[in-house]
Each structure stands twice: as structure tokens, then as C-alpha cells.
PDB file of C-alpha atoms in Angstrom:
ATOM      1  CA  MET A  11     219.539  75.995  81.893  1.00 46.00           C
ATOM      2  CA  SER A  12     218.625  79.252  83.482  1.00 46.00           C
ATOM      3  CA  ASP A  13     217.383  79.478  87.111  1.00 48.00           C
ATOM      4  CA  GLU A  14     213.939  80.706  85.863  1.00 46.00           C
ATOM      5  CA  LEU A  15     213.331  77.399  84.045  1.00 46.00           C
ATOM      6  CA  THR A  16     214.558  75.083  86.834  1.00 54.00           C
ATOM      7  CA  ALA A  17     212.719  76.751  89.769  1.00 60.00           C
ATOM      8  CA  PRO A  18     209.164  75.636  88.864  1.00 63.00           C
ATOM      9  CA  GLU A  19     210.359  72.145  87.938  1.00 65.00           C
ATOM     10  CA  ASP A  20     212.261  71.864  91.153  1.00 69.00           C
ATOM     11  CA  ALA A  21     209.228  73.084  93.159  1.00 76.00           C
ATOM     12  CA  GLY A  22     206.998  70.576  91.414  1.00 80.00           C
ATOM     13  CA  ALA A  23     209.297  67.726  92.150  1.00 79.00           C
ATOM     14  CA  LYS A  24     209.575  68.700  95.797  1.00 86.00           C
ATOM     15  CA  SER A  25     205.806  69.115  96.189  1.00 88.00           C
ATOM     16  CA  SER A  26     205.264  65.712  94.605  1.00 88.00           C
ATOM     17  CA  LEU A  27     207.799  64.231  97.039  1.00 90.00           C
ATOM     18  CA  ILE A  28     206.120  65.863  99.998  1.00 92.00           C
ATOM     19  CA  LYS A  29     202.645  64.727  98.903  1.00 94.00           C
ATOM     20  CA  ASN A  30     203.743  61.117  98.295  1.00 92.00           C
ATOM     21  CA  LEU A  31     205.745  61.006 101.558  1.00 94.00           C
ATOM     22  CA  VAL A  32     202.766  62.258 103.619  1.00 95.00           C
ATOM     23  CA  LEU A  33     200.471  59.688 101.954  1.00 95.00           C
ATOM     24  CA  TYR A  34     202.892  56.859 102.607  1.00 95.00           C
ATOM     25  CA  THR A  35     203.438  57.949 106.237  1.00 95.00           C
ATOM     26  CA  LEU A  36     199.721  58.236 106.874  1.00 96.00           C
ATOM     27  CA  ALA A  37     199.099  54.809 105.294  1.00 96.00           C
ATOM     28  CA  ARG A  38     201.725  53.208 107.476  1.00 96.00           C
ATOM     29  CA  LEU A  39     200.370  54.907 110.596  1.00 96.00           C
ATOM     30  CA  ALA A  40     196.775  53.773 109.772  1.00 97.00           C
ATOM     31  CA  LEU A  41     198.003  50.247 109.259  1.00 97.00           C
ATOM     32  CA  PHE A  42     199.802  50.331 112.598  1.00 97.00           C
ATOM     33  CA  ALA A  43     196.718  51.704 114.389  1.00 97.00           C
ATOM     34  CA  VAL A  44     194.422  49.064 112.845  1.00 97.00           C
ATOM     35  CA  LEU A  45     196.821  46.202 113.773  1.00 96.00           C
ATOM     36  CA  ALA A  46     197.416  47.459 117.273  1.00 96.00           C
ATOM     37  CA  GLY A  47     193.717  47.985 117.805  1.00 95.00           C
ATOM     38  CA  ALA A  48     192.960  44.482 116.569  1.00 95.00           C
ATOM     39  CA  ILE A  49     195.640  42.961 118.723  1.00 94.00           C
ATOM     40  CA  PHE A  50     194.342  44.913 121.760  1.00 94.00           C
ATOM     41  CA  TYR A  51     190.552  44.460 121.338  1.00 94.00           C
ATOM     42  CA  VAL A  52     190.065  41.117 119.557  1.00 93.00           C
ATOM     43  CA  PRO A  53     191.379  39.034 122.458  1.00 92.00           C
ATOM     44  CA  ARG A  54     188.941  40.815 124.747  1.00 90.00           C
ATOM     45  CA  LEU A  55     186.117  39.034 122.945  1.00 91.00           C
ATOM     46  CA  ILE A  56     187.322  35.809 124.558  1.00 92.00           C
ATOM     47  CA  ASP A  57     188.067  37.423 127.907  1.00 91.00           C
ATOM     48  CA  VAL A  58     191.856  37.730 127.409  1.00 90.00           C
ATOM     49  CA  ASN A  59     193.520  41.030 128.242  1.00 92.00           C
ATOM     50  CA  VAL A  60     196.497  42.130 126.194  1.00 92.00           C
ATOM     51  CA  PRO A  61     198.428  45.136 127.612  1.00 94.00           C
ATOM     52  CA  LEU A  62     198.264  48.228 125.344  1.00 94.00           C
ATOM     53  CA  LEU A  63     202.067  48.419 125.130  1.00 96.00           C
ATOM     54  CA  VAL A  64     202.315  44.821 124.033  1.00 95.00           C
ATOM     55  CA  ALA A  65     199.590  45.360 121.442  1.00 95.00           C
ATOM     56  CA  MET A  66     201.407  48.392 120.099  1.00 96.00           C
ATOM     57  CA  ALA A  67     204.747  46.583 119.936  1.00 96.00           C
ATOM     58  CA  PHE A  68     203.281  43.656 118.029  1.00 96.00           C
ATOM     59  CA  GLY A  69     201.319  46.071 115.828  1.00 96.00           C
ATOM     60  CA  LEU A  70     204.567  47.876 114.980  1.00 96.00           C
ATOM     61  CA  LEU A  71     206.456  44.613 114.266  1.00 96.00           C
ATOM     62  CA  LEU A  72     203.675  43.361 112.008  1.00 96.00           C
ATOM     63  CA  SER A  73     203.048  46.643 110.198  1.00 95.00           C
ATOM     64  CA  LEU A  74     206.646  46.979 109.036  1.00 93.00           C
ATOM     65  CA  PRO A  75     206.745  43.983 106.645  1.00 94.00           C
ATOM     66  CA  ILE A  76     203.070  44.265 105.716  1.00 95.00           C
ATOM     67  CA  SER A  77     203.524  47.902 104.618  1.00 94.00           C
ATOM     68  CA  MET A  78     206.423  46.955 102.370  1.00 92.00           C
ATOM     69  CA  PHE A  79     204.022  44.844 100.284  1.00 94.00           C
ATOM     70  CA  ALA A  80     200.676  46.587 100.827  1.00 94.00           C
ATOM     71  CA  PHE A  81     201.998  50.078 100.028  1.00 94.00           C
ATOM     72  CA  LYS A  82     204.597  49.112  97.350  1.00 94.00           C
ATOM     73  CA  SER A  83     203.332  51.657  94.820  1.00 94.00           C
ATOM     74  CA  LEU A  84     203.462  54.480  97.306  1.00 94.00           C
ATOM     75  CA  ARG A  85     206.945  53.490  98.391  1.00 93.00           C
ATOM     76  CA  LEU A  86     208.153  53.321  94.793  1.00 94.00           C
ATOM     77  CA  ALA A  87     206.612  56.759  94.088  1.00 93.00           C
ATOM     78  CA  VAL A  88     208.473  58.160  97.103  1.00 93.00           C
ATOM     79  CA  ASN A  89     211.753  56.542  95.912  1.00 93.00           C
ATOM     80  CA  ALA A  90     211.299  57.933  92.406  1.00 93.00           C
ATOM     81  CA  ASP A  91     210.559  61.399  93.773  1.00 92.00           C
ATOM     82  CA  ILE A  92     213.669  61.292  95.980  1.00 93.00           C
ATOM     83  CA  ALA A  93     215.779  60.249  92.964  1.00 93.00           C
ATOM     84  CA  THR A  94     214.349  63.166  90.917  1.00 91.00           C
ATOM     85  CA  VAL A  95     215.002  65.763  93.592  1.00 90.00           C
ATOM     86  CA  ASP A  96     218.466  64.280  94.211  1.00 91.00           C
ATOM     87  CA  ALA A  97     219.345  64.465  90.474  1.00 91.00           C
ATOM     88  CA  LYS A  98     218.166  68.079  90.288  1.00 90.00           C
ATOM     89  CA  ARG A  99     220.310  68.968  93.335  1.00 89.00           C
ATOM     90  CA  ARG A 100     223.305  67.213  91.882  1.00 92.00           C
ATOM     91  CA  GLU A 101     222.815  69.004  88.609  1.00 89.00           C
ATOM     92  CA  GLN A 102     222.539  72.438  90.363  1.00 89.00           C
ATOM     93  CA  ARG A 103     225.657  71.674  92.438  1.00 91.00           C
ATOM     94  CA  GLU A 104     227.689  70.700  89.424  1.00 89.00           C
ATOM     95  CA  ASP A 105     226.543  73.866  87.673  1.00 88.00           C
ATOM     96  CA  LEU A 106     227.550  75.970  90.626  1.00 89.00           C
ATOM     97  CA  GLU A 107     230.940  74.254  90.889  1.00 87.00           C
ATOM     98  CA  SER A 108     231.631  74.826  87.241  1.00 88.00           C
ATOM     99  CA  LYS A 109     230.704  78.493  87.581  1.00 86.00           C
ATOM    100  CA  LEU A 110     232.964  78.850  90.622  1.00 87.00           C
ATOM    101  CA  ARG A 111     235.866  77.205  88.694  1.00 85.00           C
ATOM    102  CA  GLY A 112     235.281  79.598  85.821  1.00 82.00           C
ATOM    103  CA  ASP A 113     234.480  76.915  83.268  1.00 77.00           C
ATOM    104  CA  ARG A 114     231.283  78.718  82.265  1.00 67.00           C
ATOM    105  CA  GLU A 115     229.161  81.696  83.065  1.00 60.00           C
TER     106      GLU A 115
END
């Protein structure tokens, strides 16, 4: 393939990866914020004070496994995009190595 044909495909794969990665990251951050906020504020309703750092630690620990299940489709989309970008890079590297060896032009 010529470089003119692979450049737009490569840019499309990278932009899809960036979009899905940003969405997944924002979703995980939102889940963490909601859990930490709930752990911090809900006990205050019954006059129990939970330190903010403790609420954040528990929010982080709870958000990790929950996000694996709650955002499975986003995670799989990110993994697929990474595989696509990696395959394109591998193909370009093999093409460059064959050109450097003189196997083809």
C-alpha cells in the first residue's frame, strides 16, 4: 500500500482510540467521584464523619472493579482500537524493514 492510502486510515484509527480512551477515562473518573462523594456525605446523614481521604480511598477501591463491569463496552472498544493501531504500526514497521533490506521498493 502507498503512504497516501494508509495515512487517513491511520488517522481515523488513532482518533477513534483517543475518543474512546477519553470517554472511558471520564466515565471512570465520574464513577470515582460519585462513590467518593457518597461515602463522604451519606454517613453525615446519621451524624458520622468520614475523612475525605478515607472516602476517596474507598471510592477508588470500589470504582476499580465496578468500572470493569459497568463500562465493559467502552473498555472493549479501547482494546480493539489499540489492537488496530498496533497492527497498523507493525505493518508499517515491517514494510520499512523490508525496504531497508532491499526486498522491495
